[in-house]
XYZ file of N, CA and C in Angstrom:
873
model
N 29.075 171.444 -10.506
C 28.284 170.263 -10.852
C 28.414 169.237 -9.731
N 27.430 168.316 -9.637
C 27.450 167.370 -8.513
C 28.724 166.525 -8.466
N 29.388 166.366 -9.602
C 30.575 165.517 -9.631
C 31.784 166.156 -8.967
N 31.788 167.478 -8.820
C 32.976 168.151 -8.290
C 33.014 168.074 -6.773
N 34.041 167.404 -6.247
C 34.227 167.292 -4.804
C 32.961 166.841 -4.105
N 32.312 165.836 -4.745
C 31.015 165.387 -4.232
C 31.155 164.915 -2.786
N 30.344 165.477 -1.941
C 30.412 165.157 -0.517
C 29.303 164.193 -0.103
N 28.397 163.883 -1.042
C 27.249 163.026 -0.723
C 27.448 161.621 -1.275
N 26.988 160.634 -0.527
C 27.091 159.234 -0.968
C 25.734 158.561 -0.774
N 25.346 157.716 -1.743
C 24.132 156.904 -1.589
C 24.269 155.668 -2.470
N 23.338 154.743 -2.333
C 23.370 153.527 -3.176
C 21.982 153.301 -3.750
N 21.959 152.671 -4.933
C 20.672 152.263 -5.514
C 20.071 151.145 -4.677
N 18.743 151.055 -4.725
C 18.030 150.067 -3.907
C 17.157 149.203 -4.818
N 17.304 147.884 -4.679
C 16.409 146.953 -5.381
C 15.632 146.190 -4.328
N 14.315 146.149 -4.479
C 13.469 145.593 -3.422
C 12.310 144.829 -4.044
N 11.889 143.773 -3.367
C 10.739 142.991 -3.833
C 9.462 143.683 -3.352
N 8.487 143.735 -4.249
C 7.192 144.350 -3.943
C 6.678 143.880 -2.570
N 6.231 144.833 -1.753
C 5.705 144.485 -0.433
C 6.749 144.516 0.668
N 8.041 144.530 0.285
C 9.106 144.554 1.289
C 9.459 146.002 1.678
N 10.572 146.145 2.412
C 11.006 147.460 2.905
C 12.230 147.922 2.119
N 12.168 149.172 1.632
C 13.334 149.777 0.972
C 13.958 150.772 1.947
N 15.279 150.736 2.061
C 15.957 151.689 2.940
C 16.875 152.574 2.103
N 16.647 153.887 2.210
C 17.443 154.861 1.462
C 18.381 155.559 2.456
N 19.657 155.613 2.089
C 20.623 156.259 2.963
C 21.316 157.403 2.217
N 21.218 158.621 2.787
C 21.960 159.775 2.261
C 23.073 160.073 3.266
N 24.339 159.929 2.836
C 25.445 160.109 3.773
C 26.356 161.243 3.327
N 26.949 161.908 4.309
C 27.875 163.012 4.041
C 29.263 162.548 4.453
N 30.221 162.664 3.524
C 31.586 162.202 3.821
C 32.245 163.116 4.860
N 32.232 164.418 4.587
C 32.847 165.381 5.525
C 31.760 166.332 5.993
N 31.263 166.086 7.210
C 30.118 166.856 7.677
C 30.535 168.262 8.092
N 29.721 169.255 7.651
C 29.933 170.623 8.133
C 28.613 171.163 8.699
N 27.810 170.220 9.249
C 26.522 170.563 9.862
C 25.498 171.123 8.872
N 25.743 170.900 7.560
C 24.745 171.338 6.584
C 23.514 170.438 6.688
N 22.371 170.984 6.290
C 21.109 170.248 6.367
C 21.045 169.207 5.245
N 20.640 167.950 5.616
C 20.426 166.900 4.600
C 18.924 166.773 4.397
N 18.500 166.671 3.142
C 17.087 166.355 2.922
C 16.936 165.326 1.822
N 15.756 164.638 1.854
C 15.453 163.583 0.886
C 14.174 163.967 0.154
N 14.230 163.855 -1.188
C 13.056 164.198 -2.010
C 12.612 162.980 -2.805
N 11.317 162.940 -3.085
C 10.797 161.823 -3.889
C 10.924 162.133 -5.380
N 10.550 161.190 -6.279
C 10.722 161.426 -7.728
C 9.975 162.666 -8.230
N 8.908 163.096 -7.515
C 8.203 164.323 -7.910
C 8.815 165.565 -7.266
N 9.964 165.379 -6.642
C 10.700 166.447 -5.953
C 9.908 167.057 -4.794
N 9.106 166.232 -4.154
C 8.484 166.659 -2.899
C 9.424 166.218 -1.778
N 9.527 167.056 -0.750
C 10.424 166.719 0.349
C 9.800 165.620 1.215
N 10.549 164.503 1.364
C 10.090 163.427 2.254
C 10.567 163.746 3.670
N 11.869 163.986 3.805
C 12.435 164.380 5.108
C 13.328 165.597 4.934
N 13.184 166.525 5.861
C 14.082 167.682 5.959
C 14.668 167.573 7.360
N 15.936 167.247 7.445
C 16.522 166.806 8.723
C 15.689 165.625 9.246
N 15.153 165.741 10.492
C 14.361 164.620 11.036
C 12.864 164.938 11.002
N 12.492 165.886 10.159
C 11.088 166.272 10.070
C 10.511 165.767 8.742
N 9.298 165.225 8.799
C 8.694 164.684 7.584
C 7.496 165.543 7.161
N 7.663 166.409 6.139
C 6.530 167.200 5.660
C 5.515 166.343 4.887
N 5.971 165.238 4.311
C 5.096 164.406 3.465
C 4.182 163.563 4.348
N 2.884 163.583 4.017
C 1.919 162.856 4.853
C 1.819 161.388 4.412
N 2.946 160.726 4.325
C 2.927 159.300 3.959
C 3.667 158.533 5.038
N 2.922 157.875 5.907
C 3.529 157.243 7.088
C 4.317 155.979 6.738
N 4.304 155.590 5.441
C 5.159 154.447 5.066
C 6.634 154.840 5.130
N 6.912 156.157 5.075
C 8.291 156.629 5.235
C 8.558 156.839 6.721
N 9.613 156.193 7.215
C 9.965 156.339 8.637
C 11.466 156.610 8.758
N 11.785 157.412 9.764
C 13.184 157.743 9.998
C 13.879 156.567 10.690
N 14.986 156.096 10.110
C 15.762 155.009 10.721
C 16.946 155.604 11.485
N 17.593 156.585 10.863
C 18.737 157.216 11.518
C 18.858 158.657 11.039
N 19.134 159.550 11.998
C 19.386 160.934 11.615
C 20.569 161.457 12.421
N 21.561 162.014 11.691
C 22.699 162.659 12.355
C 23.238 163.698 11.389
N 24.337 164.370 11.771
C 24.946 165.352 10.867
C 25.471 164.698 9.593
N 25.812 163.405 9.745
C 26.462 162.767 8.588
C 25.564 161.769 7.850
N 24.334 161.507 8.353
C 23.469 160.555 7.635
C 21.994 160.851 7.879
N 21.235 160.683 6.799
C 19.777 160.642 6.889
C 19.368 159.307 6.275
N 18.850 158.384 7.122
C 18.450 157.058 6.614
C 16.958 156.880 6.843
N 16.263 156.545 5.752
C 14.796 156.496 5.778
C 14.338 155.145 5.231
N 13.326 154.550 5.898
C 12.774 153.294 5.373
C 11.408 153.559 4.749
N 11.110 152.800 3.691
C 9.812 152.868 3.022
C 9.224 151.465 3.071
N 8.117 151.318 3.826
C 7.535 149.976 3.997
C 6.505 149.697 2.907
N 6.219 148.406 2.742
C 5.187 147.940 1.797
C 5.347 148.607 0.425
N 6.540 148.447 -0.137
C 6.877 149.088 -1.413
C 5.989 148.551 -2.533
N 5.529 149.447 -3.393
C 4.779 149.018 -4.583
C 5.487 149.547 -5.825
N 5.038 149.061 -6.987
C 5.683 149.442 -8.245
C 5.630 150.958 -8.447
N 4.572 151.596 -7.937
C 4.437 153.055 -8.121
C 5.490 153.836 -7.334
N 6.203 153.163 -6.413
C 7.268 153.842 -5.665
C 8.587 153.884 -6.428
N 8.633 153.223 -7.580
C 9.885 153.182 -8.345
C 10.309 154.572 -8.810
N 11.593 154.764 -8.987
C 12.084 156.007 -9.573
C 13.301 156.542 -8.857
N 13.622 157.799 -9.159
C 14.801 158.462 -8.594
C 14.408 159.250 -7.349
N 15.134 159.024 -6.269
C 14.975 159.784 -5.024
C 16.242 160.614 -4.842
N 16.066 161.863 -4.433
C 17.196 162.794 -4.423
C 17.675 163.079 -3.007
N 18.977 162.928 -2.808
C 19.608 163.365 -1.560
C 20.162 164.766 -1.824
N 19.826 165.721 -0.946
C 20.334 167.079 -1.119
C 21.066 167.528 0.132
N 22.098 168.316 -0.079
C 22.859 168.883 1.020
C 22.825 170.412 0.844
N 22.305 171.090 1.869
C 22.161 172.549 1.782
C 23.493 173.237 1.990
N 24.358 173.172 1.033
C 25.627 173.916 1.085
C 25.504 175.043 0.059
N 26.556 175.773 -0.138
C 26.535 176.818 -1.159
C 27.675 176.551 -2.128
N 27.437 176.138 -3.386
C 26.093 175.838 -3.896
C 25.575 174.506 -3.350
N 24.228 174.243 -3.396
C 23.692 172.979 -2.880
C 24.247 171.779 -3.673
N 24.363 170.666 -2.984
C 24.807 169.438 -3.657
C 23.633 168.465 -3.716
N 23.657 167.622 -4.747
C 22.546 166.688 -4.924
C 23.037 165.432 -5.635
N 22.602 164.265 -5.158
C 22.791 163.032 -5.943
C 21.483 162.261 -5.856
N 21.321 161.297 -6.752
C 20.074 160.530 -6.681
C 20.349 159.047 -6.492
N 19.366 158.388 -5.917
C 19.382 156.929 -5.769
C 18.139 156.412 -6.481
N 18.271 155.275 -7.128
C 17.141 154.713 -7.874
C 16.560 153.528 -7.113
N 15.248 153.558 -6.917
C 14.566 152.380 -6.332
C 13.989 151.560 -7.479
N 14.357 150.281 -7.502
C 13.819 149.346 -8.490
C 12.977 148.314 -7.742
N 11.761 148.097 -8.227
C 10.848 147.170 -7.542
C 10.698 145.898 -8.387
N 10.977 144.767 -7.759
C 10.817 143.463 -8.424
C 9.474 142.872 -8.025
N 8.801 142.266 -9.004
C 7.515 141.618 -8.700
C 7.621 140.151 -9.100
N 7.483 139.220 -8.126
C 7.557 137.801 -8.490
C 6.337 137.404 -9.303
N 6.458 136.355 -10.143
C 5.293 135.907 -10.910
C 4.150 135.533 -9.965
N 2.933 135.901 -10.361
C 1.759 135.645 -9.512
C 1.506 134.150 -9.345
N 1.531 133.431 -10.445
C 1.401 131.973 -10.327
C 2.014 131.322 -11.551
N 2.169 130.033 -11.453
C 2.870 129.260 -12.473
C 1.978 128.075 -12.811
N 1.625 127.948 -14.091
C 0.676 126.895 -14.474
C 1.220 126.154 -15.692
N 1.163 124.813 -15.629
C 1.484 124.004 -16.818
C 0.173 123.506 -17.412
N 0.062 123.667 -18.706
C -1.122 123.199 -19.417
C -0.657 122.159 -20.432
N -1.224 120.948 -20.347
C -0.860 119.884 -21.300
C -1.988 119.749 -22.309
N -1.596 119.737 -23.601
C -2.601 119.692 -24.661
C -3.359 118.357 -24.627
N -2.677 117.256 -24.263
C -3.360 115.959 -24.135
C -3.003 115.368 -22.782
N -4.024 115.063 -21.997
C -3.774 114.481 -20.667
C -3.113 113.109 -20.806
N -3.591 112.329 -21.798
C -3.028 110.985 -22.017
C -2.519 110.925 -23.450
N -1.246 110.585 -23.595
C -0.638 110.522 -24.927
C -0.326 109.080 -25.280
N -0.071 108.849 -26.551
C 0.318 107.518 -27.031
C 1.779 107.591 -27.451
N 2.533 106.525 -27.159
C 3.963 106.541 -27.493
C 4.194 106.935 -28.950
N 5.251 107.733 -29.165
C 5.564 108.175 -30.527
C 4.870 109.475 -30.897
N 3.896 109.890 -30.074
C 3.158 111.118 -30.354
C 3.959 112.333 -29.888
N 3.756 113.462 -30.558
C 4.352 114.712 -30.083
C 3.264 115.502 -29.376
N 3.535 115.873 -28.124
C 2.543 116.640 -27.382
C 3.087 118.033 -27.089
N 2.157 118.947 -26.848
C 2.536 120.334 -26.576
C 2.214 120.661 -25.125
N 3.212 121.230 -24.439
C 2.991 121.703 -23.066
C 3.268 123.201 -23.045
N 2.462 123.924 -22.283
C 2.670 125.361 -22.116
C 2.776 125.683 -20.643
N 3.771 126.505 -20.299
C 3.914 126.955 -18.917
C 3.814 128.474 -18.916
N 2.945 128.997 -18.046
C 2.719 130.435 -17.991
C 3.076 130.979 -16.614
N 3.908 132.034 -16.604
C 4.243 132.759 -15.373
C 3.589 134.131 -15.492
N 2.616 134.383 -14.616
C 1.791 135.583 -14.739
C 2.433 136.785 -14.046
N 2.313 137.950 -14.695
C 2.503 139.274 -14.082
C 3.716 139.388 -13.174
N 4.890 139.417 -13.787
C 6.101 139.645 -12.987
C 6.848 140.824 -13.588
N 7.808 141.328 -12.854
C 8.772 142.258 -13.436
C 10.096 142.081 -12.730
N 11.206 142.014 -13.414
C 11.258 141.969 -14.879
C 10.621 140.672 -15.403
N 10.655 140.487 -16.731
C 10.078 139.263 -17.313
C 10.822 138.038 -16.778
N 10.085 136.971 -16.598
C 10.611 135.719 -16.062
C 11.339 134.918 -17.146
N 12.359 134.170 -16.732
C 12.956 133.169 -17.629
C 12.398 131.817 -17.211
N 11.839 131.084 -18.178
C 11.245 129.774 -17.873
C 12.176 128.678 -18.383
N 12.426 127.691 -17.517
C 13.245 126.536 -17.909
C 12.412 125.268 -17.760
N 12.674 124.306 -18.645
C 11.942 123.027 -18.640
C 12.870 121.878 -18.295
N 12.338 120.923 -17.533
C 13.072 119.673 -17.260
C 12.119 118.494 -17.418
N 12.653 117.401 -17.967
C 11.907 116.129 -17.955
C 12.728 115.215 -17.069
N 12.169 114.885 -15.882
C 12.997 114.227 -14.875
C 14.093 115.211 -14.506
N 15.374 114.819 -14.665
C 16.439 115.787 -14.350
C 17.179 116.253 -15.603
N 16.585 116.011 -16.772
C 17.215 116.437 -18.027
C 16.575 117.745 -18.493
N 17.432 118.741 -18.757
C 16.885 120.038 -19.199
C 16.505 119.994 -20.676
N 15.358 120.574 -20.984
C 14.849 120.621 -22.357
C 14.723 122.084 -22.782
N 14.563 122.302 -24.089
C 14.473 123.673 -24.593
C 13.063 123.980 -25.053
N 12.502 125.032 -24.477
C 11.179 125.494 -24.901
C 11.310 126.785 -25.688
N 10.151 127.316 -26.093
C 10.131 128.567 -26.866
C 9.253 129.554 -26.107
N 9.841 130.696 -25.697
C 9.110 131.634 -24.833
C 8.571 132.838 -25.591
N 7.401 133.293 -25.131
C 6.819 134.535 -25.633
C 6.522 135.439 -24.452
N 6.851 136.721 -24.603
C 6.647 137.683 -23.511
C 5.547 138.664 -23.907
N 4.576 138.838 -23.004
C 3.512 139.820 -23.222
C 3.644 140.888 -22.156
N 3.645 142.149 -22.570
C 3.730 143.225 -21.582
C 2.347 143.828 -21.399
N 1.985 144.008 -20.121
C 0.711 144.635 -19.805
C 1.000 145.699 -18.763
N 0.825 146.972 -19.137
C 1.307 148.128 -18.370
C 2.776 147.863 -17.999
N 3.103 147.731 -16.705
C 4.527 147.523 -16.399
C 4.807 146.108 -15.902
N 3.926 145.172 -16.236
C 4.116 143.766 -15.846
C 4.328 142.905 -17.089
N 4.958 141.751 -16.850
C 5.250 140.849 -17.967
C 4.671 139.472 -17.680
N 3.968 138.924 -18.669
C 3.504 137.543 -18.573
C 4.275 136.740 -19.620
N 4.896 135.650 -19.164
C 5.729 134.846 -20.063
C 5.095 133.470 -20.223
N 4.967 133.035 -21.482
C 4.484 131.681 -21.766
C 5.561 130.952 -22.553
N 5.902 129.759 -22.084
C 6.898 128.953 -22.794
C 6.230 127.695 -23.326
N 6.506 127.402 -24.584
C 5.910 126.225 -25.224
C 6.983 125.150 -25.385
N 6.617 123.929 -25.007
C 7.538 122.792 -25.153
C 6.863 121.739 -26.007
N 7.548 121.308 -27.070
C 7.049 120.199 -27.887
C 7.857 118.967 -27.499
N 7.142 117.908 -27.173
C 7.798 116.732 -26.612
C 7.282 115.474 -27.286
N 8.213 114.711 -27.872
C 7.833 113.419 -28.446
C 7.973 112.386 -27.336
N 6.876 111.698 -27.015
C 6.894 110.821 -25.836
C 7.054 109.353 -26.231
N 7.758 108.629 -25.369
C 7.912 107.187 -25.516
C 7.415 106.506 -24.257
N 7.405 105.179 -24.271
C 6.889 104.437 -23.115
C 7.693 104.728 -21.842
N 8.989 105.049 -22.027
C 9.840 105.305 -20.852
C 9.459 106.624 -20.158
N 8.629 107.442 -20.827
C 8.207 108.720 -20.229
C 6.968 108.582 -19.349
N 6.332 107.411 -19.361
C 5.114 107.250 -18.559
C 5.450 107.423 -17.072
N 4.736 108.326 -16.417
C 4.955 108.563 -14.986
C 6.114 109.492 -14.661
N 6.764 110.043 -15.704
C 7.908 110.938 -15.482
C 7.388 112.369 -15.322
N 7.927 113.127 -14.347
C 7.467 114.508 -14.202
C 8.101 115.450 -15.227
N 7.275 116.351 -15.761
C 7.799 117.461 -16.554
C 7.715 118.687 -15.660
N 8.862 119.360 -15.484
C 8.956 120.452 -14.516
C 9.141 121.777 -15.252
N 8.379 122.774 -14.827
C 8.545 124.138 -15.318
C 9.120 124.940 -14.159
N 10.287 125.540 -14.385
C 11.019 126.210 -13.316
C 11.263 127.665 -13.729
N 11.155 128.561 -12.744
C 11.269 129.990 -13.006
C 12.608 130.532 -12.515
N 13.283 131.284 -13.384
C 14.466 132.058 -12.980
C 14.029 133.507 -12.852
N 14.021 134.031 -11.632
C 13.580 135.414 -11.434
C 14.242 135.965 -10.178
N 14.705 137.234 -10.215
C 15.429 137.766 -9.047
C 14.559 137.901 -7.791
N 13.233 137.879 -7.947
C 12.366 138.082 -6.775
C 11.953 136.778 -6.092
N 12.230 135.639 -6.715
C 11.824 134.360 -6.099
C 12.923 133.325 -6.198
N 12.886 132.398 -5.248
C 13.803 131.251 -5.276
C 12.966 129.987 -5.405
N 13.446 129.061 -6.230
C 12.834 127.718 -6.299
C 11.336 127.741 -6.561
N 10.900 128.563 -7.508
C 9.486 128.504 -7.887
C 9.375 127.558 -9.072
N 8.636 126.473 -8.872
C 8.462 125.516 -9.965
C 7.134 124.785 -9.812
N 6.696 124.205 -10.908
C 5.490 123.382 -10.874
C 5.736 122.202 -11.790
N 5.001 121.114 -11.583
C 5.244 119.941 -12.427
C 3.956 119.199 -12.744
N 4.006 118.456 -13.854
C 2.908 117.587 -14.248
C 3.534 116.238 -14.610
N 2.812 115.167 -14.280
C 3.320 113.830 -14.614
C 2.749 113.398 -15.958
N 3.627 112.881 -16.803
C 3.188 112.414 -18.121
C 2.458 111.086 -17.988
N 1.418 110.924 -18.788
C 0.759 109.621 -18.863
C 0.819 109.179 -20.314
N 1.556 108.083 -20.544
C 1.804 107.621 -21.909
C 1.298 106.189 -22.068
N 0.454 105.984 -23.071
C -0.049 104.637 -23.391
C 0.903 104.008 -24.409
N 1.123 102.697 -24.278
C 2.001 102.040 -25.246
C 1.553 100.599 -25.450
N 1.893 100.073 -26.627
C 1.463 98.709 -26.942
C 2.267 97.697 -26.135
N 1.766 96.466 -26.045
C 2.394 95.488 -25.139
C 3.848 95.171 -25.498
N 4.596 94.872 -24.444
C 5.911 94.243 -24.603
C 5.671 92.776 -24.263
N 6.124 91.872 -25.117
C 5.806 90.444 -24.939
C 7.099 89.650 -24.793
N 7.095 88.714 -23.863
C 8.272 87.864 -23.660
C 7.823 86.433 -23.447
N 8.475 85.484 -24.141
C 8.183 84.058 -23.952
C 9.344 83.433 -23.192
N 9.018 82.703 -22.129
C 10.094 82.009 -21.405
C 9.766 80.511 -21.322
N 10.830 79.730 -21.230
C 10.708 78.270 -21.190
C 10.764 77.841 -19.724
N 9.630 77.344 -19.207
C 9.586 76.888 -17.807
C 10.189 75.503 -17.648
N 9.903 74.654 -18.645
C 10.397 73.272 -18.567
C 10.698 72.784 -19.976
N 11.797 72.110 -20.230
C 12.919 71.897 -19.319
C 13.579 73.238 -18.937
N 14.010 73.312 -17.649
C 14.539 74.571 -17.126
C 15.731 75.020 -17.964
N 16.665 74.090 -18.195
C 17.766 74.391 -19.118
C 17.907 73.183 -20.017
N 18.707 73.355 -21.021
C 19.047 72.172 -21.792
C 18.086 71.902 -22.927
N 18.201 70.711 -23.456
C 17.593 70.386 -24.739
C 16.131 70.003 -24.612
N 15.406 70.303 -25.681
C 14.004 69.865 -25.791
C 14.044 68.516 -26.519
N 13.903 67.414 -25.703
C 14.097 66.069 -26.262
C 12.762 65.398 -26.586
N 12.805 64.555 -27.580
C 11.625 63.776 -27.980
C 11.100 62.987 -26.775
N 9.782 62.984 -26.605
C 9.169 62.220 -25.519
C 9.067 62.985 -24.215
N 9.772 64.110 -24.119
C 9.725 64.885 -22.870
C 8.735 66.050 -23.011
N 8.330 66.604 -21.875
C 7.380 67.727 -21.955
C 8.083 69.067 -22.202
N 7.276 70.022 -22.690
C 7.737 71.397 -22.863
C 6.649 72.319 -22.302
N 7.083 73.256 -21.473
C 6.120 74.249 -20.989
C 6.668 75.651 -21.227
N 5.869 76.483 -21.924
C 6.244 77.871 -22.193
C 5.264 78.801 -21.478
N 5.777 79.951 -21.052
C 4.910 80.979 -20.461
C 5.105 82.274 -21.232
N 3.994 82.957 -21.448
C 4.033 84.237 -22.139
C 3.723 85.344 -21.132
N 4.585 86.370 -21.093
C 4.332 87.523 -20.220
C 4.173 88.750 -21.105
N 3.111 89.518 -20.855
C 2.879 90.734 -21.652
C 2.578 91.886 -20.713
N 3.202 93.014 -21.020
C 3.012 94.189 -20.184
C 2.827 95.389 -21.094
N 1.815 96.197 -20.822
C 1.585 97.384 -21.639
C 0.724 98.354 -20.870
N 0.398 99.478 -21.521
C -0.522 100.431 -20.894
C -1.519 100.848 -21.962
N -2.826 100.507 -21.835
C -3.392 99.725 -20.722
C -2.887 98.279 -20.741
N -3.013 97.623 -19.593
C -2.546 96.240 -19.477
C -3.290 95.381 -20.514
N -2.538 94.589 -21.336
C -3.212 93.785 -22.371
C -4.174 92.756 -21.761
N -5.334 92.667 -22.363
C -6.339 91.706 -21.880
C -6.411 90.509 -22.826
N -6.013 90.737 -24.061
C -6.148 89.694 -25.069
C -4.780 89.097 -25.370
N -4.629 87.793 -25.060
C -3.342 87.127 -25.294
C -3.628 85.793 -25.965
N -2.927 85.465 -27.026
C -3.185 84.159 -27.664
C -1.914 83.544 -28.226
N -1.923 82.195 -28.279
C -0.811 81.427 -28.843
C -1.187 80.962 -30.239
N -0.208 80.957 -31.156
C -0.436 80.347 -32.465
C 0.890 79.792 -32.956
N 0.776 78.960 -33.982
C 1.996 78.410 -34.590
C 2.172 79.104 -35.933
N 3.362 79.680 -36.134
C 3.591 80.453 -37.356
C 3.667 79.504 -38.553
N 2.951 79.842 -39.628
C 2.978 79.078 -40.899
C 2.513 77.633 -40.762
N 1.746 77.316 -39.730
C 1.277 75.924 -39.604
C 0.137 75.879 -38.593
N -0.595 74.764 -38.638
C -1.660 74.564 -37.650
C -1.037 74.248 -36.297
N -1.729 74.584 -35.239
C -1.274 74.204 -33.895
C -1.507 72.701 -33.754
N -0.497 71.918 -33.301
C -0.702 70.462 -33.122
C -1.865 70.181 -32.159
N -2.600 69.082 -32.443
C -3.785 68.699 -31.666
C -3.478 68.517 -30.177
N -2.279 67.974 -29.888
C -1.966 67.604 -28.495
C -1.404 68.770 -27.665
N -1.346 69.965 -28.248
C -0.872 71.130 -27.486
C -2.015 71.627 -26.597
N -1.683 71.866 -25.325
C -2.680 72.408 -24.391
C -2.312 73.857 -24.076
N -3.235 74.769 -24.386
C -3.010 76.187 -24.053
C -3.934 76.545 -22.908
N -3.336 77.060 -21.836
C -4.153 77.457 -20.696
C -3.712 78.864 -20.301
N -4.515 79.851 -20.707
C -4.169 81.259 -20.443
C -2.872 81.621 -21.121
N -1.898 82.011 -20.314
C -0.624 82.442 -20.892
C 0.362 81.280 -21.047
N -0.046 80.072 -20.644
C 0.854 78.910 -20.717
C 0.547 78.034 -21.927
N 1.631 77.450 -22.481
C 1.483 76.471 -23.563
C 2.224 75.210 -23.129
N 1.543 74.065 -23.225
C 2.131 72.805 -22.745
C 2.050 71.738 -23.827
N 3.215 71.115 -24.089
C 3.237 69.914 -24.939
C 3.777 68.807 -24.038
N 2.956 67.790 -23.743
C 3.365 66.825 -22.716
C 4.329 65.769 -23.281
N 4.296 65.555 -24.616
C 5.093 64.478 -25.186
C 5.626 64.956 -26.536
N 6.846 65.540 -26.511
C 7.380 66.157 -27.726
C 7.689 65.118 -28.802
N 7.356 65.461 -30.063
C 7.908 64.688 -31.182
C 8.274 65.667 -32.291
N 9.031 65.136 -33.295
C 9.639 66.082 -34.226
C 8.638 66.788 -35.141
N 7.391 66.304 -35.164
C 6.386 67.044 -35.949
C 5.999 68.359 -35.257
N 6.438 68.503 -33.971
C 6.140 69.754 -33.247
C 7.100 70.874 -33.613
N 8.185 70.535 -34.358
C 9.159 71.562 -34.724
C 8.478 72.756 -35.390
N 8.963 73.951 -35.042
C 8.393 75.156 -35.684
C 8.476 76.352 -34.754
N 7.829 77.409 -35.168
C 7.857 78.656 -34.404
C 6.502 78.875 -33.745
N 6.529 79.031 -32.432
C 5.311 79.287 -31.658
C 5.301 80.759 -31.246
N 4.179 81.413 -31.494
C 4.109 82.864 -31.276
C 3.048 83.192 -30.224
N 3.440 84.081 -29.300
C 2.462 84.616 -28.356
C 2.155 86.050 -28.779
N 0.870 86.316 -28.998
C 0.434 87.660 -29.404
C -0.358 88.292 -28.267
N -0.107 89.574 -28.047
C -0.889 90.294 -27.033
C -1.288 91.639 -27.611
N -2.494 92.085 -27.272
C -2.927 93.380 -27.798
C -3.640 94.189 -26.727
N -3.578 95.500 -26.917
C -4.355 96.417 -26.072
C -4.896 97.516 -26.981
N -5.427 98.565 -26.395
C -6.059 99.630 -27.188
C -5.076 100.319 -28.123
N -3.765 100.266 -27.804
C -2.771 100.962 -28.628
C -2.342 100.117 -29.820
N -2.217 98.821 -29.610
C -1.759 97.987 -30.722
C -1.464 96.566 -30.307
N -0.821 95.831 -31.233
C -0.558 94.406 -31.035
C 0.946 94.156 -31.128
N 1.465 93.247 -30.289
C 2.873 92.862 -30.340
C 2.958 91.351 -30.183
N 4.141 90.811 -30.495
C 4.301 89.358 -30.317
C 5.746 89.018 -29.964
N 5.898 87.795 -29.472
C 7.228 87.231 -29.235
C 7.195 85.791 -29.747
N 8.312 85.356 -30.322
C 8.365 84.006 -30.923
C 9.306 83.086 -30.136
N 8.952 81.779 -30.188
C 9.817 80.751 -29.616
C 10.027 79.698 -30.699
N 11.315 79.436 -31.027
C 11.567 78.416 -32.053
C 11.854 77.083 -31.395
N 11.038 76.119 -31.696
C 11.176 74.778 -31.108
C 11.892 73.848 -32.076
N 12.940 73.220 -31.555
C 13.604 72.146 -32.305
C 13.675 70.949 -31.368
N 13.043 69.853 -31.777
C 13.007 68.651 -30.929
C 14.188 67.741 -31.288
N 15.000 67.430 -30.259
C 16.168 66.554 -30.470
C 15.752 65.102 -30.327
């Protein structure tokens, strides 16, 4: 049996589609016996340094009493299988080497169910890696944080297409953040694609006191407030009102500014700045107490 005092040595070969596979049949203790290499259909590729097979993709790399080394260029999936090294001794010896062909994914595509999302919404993203072997492992990242998707593998003849689905609840902090789909596959390094999230959110509103810069709001002195609102889309509608009361006659509102030139204690109360956009309405309050 081939295991007894085996004089032949070879190694399995893993190669990326289109690359070169090199098969080496070596003899540990040479006695000038003939070495030959056969393909998976048991056709002779090389007999010593002669090639009976009419396939010029097979080329002799090295031939001696102790080694027959053959290269196979432009490897395709159909070249996969067992190749046999034989030594013409009595009885003949034989071992096999297996060629495994890796195929990188053809392309990588992210599909977003909604191009523009609203904060708080859950959106679905799908990433597809086409026609690879073995099947691809897909990983998801939002910025640099890894997320967990759900993968499905489809086999078509001897290729695998993998689709991973990611459900993502988006907030305002996700606007402009990249979602990355990254492939783990032995035939490729650093294959990834990304899409930037676009998230709409209602305004954030802030009221600040311009004057007096610090300190107390005193009777007879002026008060100036400014309202700042930021949202996506940028709020266009901004208004001042007094909560639970009419706005005093002497208050001047000019755009985002509110001015009371001569404070008195009837001005006490809560002043609210409201801003709205297509997503919704928000407000910020300022409580005035006149000393």
